[in-house]
Coordinates of C-alpha atoms and ligand atoms in Angstrom, one line a residue:
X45 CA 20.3 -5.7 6.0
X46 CA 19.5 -2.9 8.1
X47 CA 22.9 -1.5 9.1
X48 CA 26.5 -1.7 8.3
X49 CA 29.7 -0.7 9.7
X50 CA 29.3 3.1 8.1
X51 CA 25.9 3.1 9.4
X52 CA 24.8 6.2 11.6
X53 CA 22.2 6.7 14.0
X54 CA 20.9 9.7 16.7
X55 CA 21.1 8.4 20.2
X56 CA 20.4 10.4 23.3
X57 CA 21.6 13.9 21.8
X58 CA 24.6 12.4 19.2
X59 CA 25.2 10.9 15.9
X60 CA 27.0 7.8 16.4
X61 CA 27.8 4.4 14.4
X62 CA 25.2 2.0 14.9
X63 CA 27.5 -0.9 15.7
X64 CA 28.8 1.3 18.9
X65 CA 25.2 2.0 20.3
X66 CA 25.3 0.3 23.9
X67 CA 21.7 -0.2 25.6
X68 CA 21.3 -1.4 29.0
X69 CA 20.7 -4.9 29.7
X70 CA 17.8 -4.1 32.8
X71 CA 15.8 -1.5 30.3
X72 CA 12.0 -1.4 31.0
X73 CA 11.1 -2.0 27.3
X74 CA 13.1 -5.2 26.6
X75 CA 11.8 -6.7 29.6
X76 CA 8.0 -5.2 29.2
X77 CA 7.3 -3.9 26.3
X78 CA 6.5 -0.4 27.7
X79 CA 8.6 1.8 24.6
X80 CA 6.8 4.1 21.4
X81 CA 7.8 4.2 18.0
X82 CA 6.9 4.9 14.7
X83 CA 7.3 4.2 11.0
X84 CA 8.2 6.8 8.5
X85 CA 9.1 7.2 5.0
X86 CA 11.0 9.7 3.3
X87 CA 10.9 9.8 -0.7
X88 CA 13.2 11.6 -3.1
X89 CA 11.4 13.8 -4.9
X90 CA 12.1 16.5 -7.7
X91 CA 12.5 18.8 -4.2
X92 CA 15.1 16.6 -3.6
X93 CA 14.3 14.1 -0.2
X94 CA 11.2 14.7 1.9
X95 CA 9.9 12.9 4.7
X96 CA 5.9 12.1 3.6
X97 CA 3.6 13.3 6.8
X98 CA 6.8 13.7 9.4
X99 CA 4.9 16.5 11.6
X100 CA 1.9 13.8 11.7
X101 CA 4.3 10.8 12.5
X102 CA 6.1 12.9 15.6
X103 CA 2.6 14.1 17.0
X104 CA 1.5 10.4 17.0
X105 CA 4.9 9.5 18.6
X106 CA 4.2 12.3 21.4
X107 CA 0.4 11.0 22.0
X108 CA 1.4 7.3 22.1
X109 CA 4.8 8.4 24.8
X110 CA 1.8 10.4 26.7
X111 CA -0.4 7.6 26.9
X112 CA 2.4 5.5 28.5
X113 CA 3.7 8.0 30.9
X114 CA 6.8 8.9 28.7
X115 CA 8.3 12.4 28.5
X116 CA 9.8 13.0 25.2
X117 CA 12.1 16.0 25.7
X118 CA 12.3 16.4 21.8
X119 CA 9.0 18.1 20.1
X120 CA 8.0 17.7 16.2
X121 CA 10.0 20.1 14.8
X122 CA 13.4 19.1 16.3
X123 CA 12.5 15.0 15.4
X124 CA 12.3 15.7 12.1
X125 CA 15.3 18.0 11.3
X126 CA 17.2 15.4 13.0
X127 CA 15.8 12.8 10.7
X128 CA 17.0 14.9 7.9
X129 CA 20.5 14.9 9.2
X130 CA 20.6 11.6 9.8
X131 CA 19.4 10.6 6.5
X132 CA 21.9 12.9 5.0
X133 CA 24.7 11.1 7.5
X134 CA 23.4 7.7 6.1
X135 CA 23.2 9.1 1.6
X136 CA 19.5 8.2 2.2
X137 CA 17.0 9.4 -0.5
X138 CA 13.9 6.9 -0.6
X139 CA 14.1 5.4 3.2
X140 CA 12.4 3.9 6.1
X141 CA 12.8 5.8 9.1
X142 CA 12.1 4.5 12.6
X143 CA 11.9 6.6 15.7
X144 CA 12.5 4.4 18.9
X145 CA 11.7 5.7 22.7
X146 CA 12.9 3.7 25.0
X147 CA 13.7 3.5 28.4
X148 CA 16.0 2.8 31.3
X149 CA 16.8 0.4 34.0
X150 CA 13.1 -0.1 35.9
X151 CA 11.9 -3.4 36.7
X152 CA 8.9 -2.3 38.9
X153 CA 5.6 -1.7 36.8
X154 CA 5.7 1.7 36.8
X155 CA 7.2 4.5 34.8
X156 CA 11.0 6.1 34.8
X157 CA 12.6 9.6 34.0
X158 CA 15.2 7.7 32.4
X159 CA 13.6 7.6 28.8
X160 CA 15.9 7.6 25.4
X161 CA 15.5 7.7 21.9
X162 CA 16.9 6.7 19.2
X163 CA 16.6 7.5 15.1
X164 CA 17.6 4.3 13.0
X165 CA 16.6 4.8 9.0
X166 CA 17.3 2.2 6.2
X167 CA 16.4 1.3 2.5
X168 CA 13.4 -0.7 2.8
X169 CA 10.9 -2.1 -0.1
X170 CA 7.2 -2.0 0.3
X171 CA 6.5 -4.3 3.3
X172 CA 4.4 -6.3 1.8
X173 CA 5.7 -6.6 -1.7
X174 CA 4.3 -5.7 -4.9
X175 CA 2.6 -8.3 -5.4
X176 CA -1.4 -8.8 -4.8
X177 CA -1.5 -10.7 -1.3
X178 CA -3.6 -13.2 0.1
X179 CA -5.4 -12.7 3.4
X180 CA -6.7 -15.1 5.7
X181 CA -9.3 -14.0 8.9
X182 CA -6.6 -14.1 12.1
X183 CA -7.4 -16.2 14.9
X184 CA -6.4 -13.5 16.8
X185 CA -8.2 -10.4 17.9
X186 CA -6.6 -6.4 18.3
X187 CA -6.0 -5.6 21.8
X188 CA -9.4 -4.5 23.7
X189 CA -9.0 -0.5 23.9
X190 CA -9.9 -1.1 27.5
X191 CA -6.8 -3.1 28.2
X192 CA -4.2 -0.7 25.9
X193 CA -4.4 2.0 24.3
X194 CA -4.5 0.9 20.9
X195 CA -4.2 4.1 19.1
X196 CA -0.6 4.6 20.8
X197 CA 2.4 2.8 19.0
X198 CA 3.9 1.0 21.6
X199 CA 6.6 -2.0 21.7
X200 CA 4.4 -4.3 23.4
X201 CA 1.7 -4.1 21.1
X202 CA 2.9 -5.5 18.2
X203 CA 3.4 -9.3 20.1
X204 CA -0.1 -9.5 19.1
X205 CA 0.8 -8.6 15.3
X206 CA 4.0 -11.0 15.3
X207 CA 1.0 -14.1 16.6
X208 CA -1.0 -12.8 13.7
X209 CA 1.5 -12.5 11.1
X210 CA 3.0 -15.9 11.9
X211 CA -0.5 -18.1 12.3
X212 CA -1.4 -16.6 8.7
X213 CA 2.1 -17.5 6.9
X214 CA 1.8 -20.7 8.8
X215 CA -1.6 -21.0 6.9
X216 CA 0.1 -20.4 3.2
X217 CA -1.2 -16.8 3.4
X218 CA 0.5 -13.7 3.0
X219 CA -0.9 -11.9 6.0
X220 CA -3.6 -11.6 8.3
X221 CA -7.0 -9.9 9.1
X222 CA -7.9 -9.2 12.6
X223 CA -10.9 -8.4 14.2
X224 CA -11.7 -6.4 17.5
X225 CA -13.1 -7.8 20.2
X226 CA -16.7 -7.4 18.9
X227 CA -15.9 -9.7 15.9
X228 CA -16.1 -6.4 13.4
X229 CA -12.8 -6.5 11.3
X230 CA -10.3 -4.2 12.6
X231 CA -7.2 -3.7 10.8
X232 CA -4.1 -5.9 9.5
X233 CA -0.6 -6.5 11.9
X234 CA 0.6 -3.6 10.5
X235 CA -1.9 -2.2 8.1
X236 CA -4.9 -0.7 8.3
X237 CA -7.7 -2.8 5.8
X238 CA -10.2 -1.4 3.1
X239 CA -12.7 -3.3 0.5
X240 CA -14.3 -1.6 -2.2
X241 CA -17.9 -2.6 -3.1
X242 CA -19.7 -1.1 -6.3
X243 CA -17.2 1.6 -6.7
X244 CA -17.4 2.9 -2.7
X245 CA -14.7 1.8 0.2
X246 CA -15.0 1.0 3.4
X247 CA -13.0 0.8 6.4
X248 CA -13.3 0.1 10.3
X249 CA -14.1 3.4 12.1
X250 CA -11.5 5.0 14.4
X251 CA -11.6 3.5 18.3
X252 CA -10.6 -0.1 18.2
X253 CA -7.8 0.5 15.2
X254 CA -4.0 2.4 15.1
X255 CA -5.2 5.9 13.2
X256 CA -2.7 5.0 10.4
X257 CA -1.5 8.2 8.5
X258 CA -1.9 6.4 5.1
X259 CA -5.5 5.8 6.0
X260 CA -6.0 9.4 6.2
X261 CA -4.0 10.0 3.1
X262 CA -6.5 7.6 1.6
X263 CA -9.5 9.7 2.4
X264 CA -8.1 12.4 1.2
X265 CA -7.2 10.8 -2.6
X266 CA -10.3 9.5 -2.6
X267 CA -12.0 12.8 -1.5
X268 CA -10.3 14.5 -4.1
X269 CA -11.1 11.4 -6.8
X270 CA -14.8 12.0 -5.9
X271 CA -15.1 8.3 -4.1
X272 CA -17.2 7.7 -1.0
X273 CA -15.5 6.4 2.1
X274 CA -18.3 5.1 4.8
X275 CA -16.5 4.0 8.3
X276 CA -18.6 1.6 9.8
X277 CA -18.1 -1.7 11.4
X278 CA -18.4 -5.0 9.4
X279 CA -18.1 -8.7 9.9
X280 CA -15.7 -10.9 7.9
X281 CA -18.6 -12.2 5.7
X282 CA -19.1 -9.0 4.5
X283 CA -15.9 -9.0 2.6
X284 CA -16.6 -12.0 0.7
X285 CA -19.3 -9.8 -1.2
X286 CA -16.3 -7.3 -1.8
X287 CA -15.4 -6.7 -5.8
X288 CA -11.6 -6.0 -4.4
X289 CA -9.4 -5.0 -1.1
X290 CA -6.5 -3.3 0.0
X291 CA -4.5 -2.4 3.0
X292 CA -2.5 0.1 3.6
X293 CA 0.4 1.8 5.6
X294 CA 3.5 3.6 5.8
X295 CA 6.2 0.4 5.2
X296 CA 3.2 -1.8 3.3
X297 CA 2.1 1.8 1.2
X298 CA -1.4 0.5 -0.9
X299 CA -1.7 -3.0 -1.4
X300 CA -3.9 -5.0 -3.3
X301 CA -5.5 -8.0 -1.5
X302 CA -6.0 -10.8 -4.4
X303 CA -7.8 -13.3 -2.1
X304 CA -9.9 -13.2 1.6
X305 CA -9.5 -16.9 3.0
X306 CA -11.1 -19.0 0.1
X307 CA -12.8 -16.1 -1.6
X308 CA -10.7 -14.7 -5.0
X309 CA -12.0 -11.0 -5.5
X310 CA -13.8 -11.0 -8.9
X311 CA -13.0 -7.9 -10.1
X312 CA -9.6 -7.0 -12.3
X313 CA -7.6 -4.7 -10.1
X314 CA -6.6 -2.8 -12.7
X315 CA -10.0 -2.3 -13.0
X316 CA -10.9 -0.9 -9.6
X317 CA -11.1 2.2 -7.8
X318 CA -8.5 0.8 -5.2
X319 CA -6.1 1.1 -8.0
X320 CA -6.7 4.5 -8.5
X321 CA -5.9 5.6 -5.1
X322 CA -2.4 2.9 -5.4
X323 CA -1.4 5.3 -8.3
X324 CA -2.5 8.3 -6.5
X325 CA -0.6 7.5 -3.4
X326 CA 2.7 7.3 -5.1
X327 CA 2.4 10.3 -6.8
X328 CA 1.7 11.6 -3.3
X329 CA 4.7 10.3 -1.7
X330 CA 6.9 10.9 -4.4
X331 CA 6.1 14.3 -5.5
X332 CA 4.9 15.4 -1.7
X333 CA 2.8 18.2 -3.9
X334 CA -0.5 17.4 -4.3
X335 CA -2.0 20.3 -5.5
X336 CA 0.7 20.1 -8.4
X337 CA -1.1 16.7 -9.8
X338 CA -2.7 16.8 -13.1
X339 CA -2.9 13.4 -13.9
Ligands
PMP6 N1 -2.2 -0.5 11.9 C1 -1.2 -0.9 12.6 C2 -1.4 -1.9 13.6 C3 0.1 -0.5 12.2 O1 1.2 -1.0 12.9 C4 0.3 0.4 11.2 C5 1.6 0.9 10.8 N2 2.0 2.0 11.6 C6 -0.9 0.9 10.5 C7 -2.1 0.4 10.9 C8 -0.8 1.9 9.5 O2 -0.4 3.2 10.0 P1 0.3 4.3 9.2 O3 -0.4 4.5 7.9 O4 0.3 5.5 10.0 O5 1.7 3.8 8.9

């Protein structure tokens, strides 16, 4: 599914075939979790293919490999022309692209020099589907931003969104909602998490959440639709006074939440403001020109 035998990625300074790609058995990240990465989209638009937010992605990967220790040799500019080759290499229009930093042989807990990356890209759907989701509260919590530093990417992070994930389909729900370690909801696994109430949104403020890039997206669409964001904690029981929710991210895009736990959102989603800013952000993506929007 996500490679072949034609398939090409960028490894340590070359393009080479995915199924040659040898990594080292004693590498730091496989055995802690100590490795940054992100999750990009390109889209092929009348322009032909462009990458949606790449300078914002490859800053976030630079802050996350700061926060771990992690020189990255590459800057912004250079990541993302080498994602344009390789999607070119690969006949990639509309794809997923995923940045990897890894690094070397270090089993002490402390960091290495010997840091690599590699660029992988594939056709992937929306993560979630395209269908409304139900979404159960998570057992689990987001790490404590005074154990991690949760607005980094990093490897070892995402055990906690691979418990939450699992525990909610094991449940009969689609995904999960997580709180912070205050009880105030947080985000989703991979997703950061809105509910719209009497027109307005509102989301978890930055601190114990990923930043995600589509978050900001969404404050700007609805900036620009004239809706009102407030950030501000909440408690679960709050959303179950919600007329509709969504979450959204690069792989998941805007999703539509149908149900929180045993609570059905009354209102039509067609209906809602969230639905709006669904239609608005595939515009976006797709036509990368927003100014150009008259719809
Ligand atoms: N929260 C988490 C935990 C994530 O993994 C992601 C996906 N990167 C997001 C939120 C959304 O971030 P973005 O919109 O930048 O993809």
């Amino acid at each position: 599914m996500y490679f072949n035998e034609q398939t090409v990625v960028f490894l340590d300074g070359e393009f080479i075939r995915a199924s040659d790609a040898k990594v080292g058995l004693y590498n730091q990240t496989m055995h802690y979790g100590n490795g940054v990465f992100e999750g990009i989209r390109s889209y092929d638009t009348p322009d032909g293919t462009r990458i949606f937010k790449a300078k914002e992605h490859f800053d976030r990967l630079h802050y996350s490999a700061k926060m771990m220790h992690i020189d990255l040799k590459y800057s912004s500019e250079e990541l993302e022309k080498l994602s344009y080759e390789l999607l070119e290499k690969n006949n990639l229009k509309d794809a997923y692209i995923r940045p990897l930093v890894y690094l070397g042989e270090n089993m002490s807990l402390t960091p290495t020099n010997k840091v690599h990356i590699v660029i992988m890209a594939w056709e992937w759907g929306k993560y979630l589907g395209d269908n409304m989701l139900k979404v159960c509260l998570s057992s689990y919590q987001r790490p404590n931003p005074k154990s991690c530093h949760v607005e980094a990417k990093v490897v070892g992070h995402y055990t906690n969104s691979i418990l939450a994930t699992t525990e909610a389909k094991a449940k009969g729900f689609d995904e999960a909602l997580l709180t912070d370690m205050n009880d105030n909801i947080a985000e989703g696994p991979g997703a950061n998490f809105f509910f719209e109430k009497d027109g307005k949104f509102v989301t978890a403020p930055l601190g114990n959440i990923l930043a995600g890039i589509t978050r900001a997206t969404v404050f700007e669409l609805a900036k620009d639709l004239g809706f009102e964001v407030e950030e501000r904690y909440f408690k679960a029981s709050e959303i179950e006074t919600a007329d509709t929710a969504f979450f959204c991210g690069t792989a998941a895009e805007v999703v539509g939440i149908e149900q929180f736990n045993d609570y059905k959102f009354p209102m039509n989603w067609e209906d809602t403001n969230a639905r709006m800013i669904q239609r608005r952000y595939k515009l976006r993506v797709s036509k990368n020109e927003y100014e150009n929007l008259h719809i």
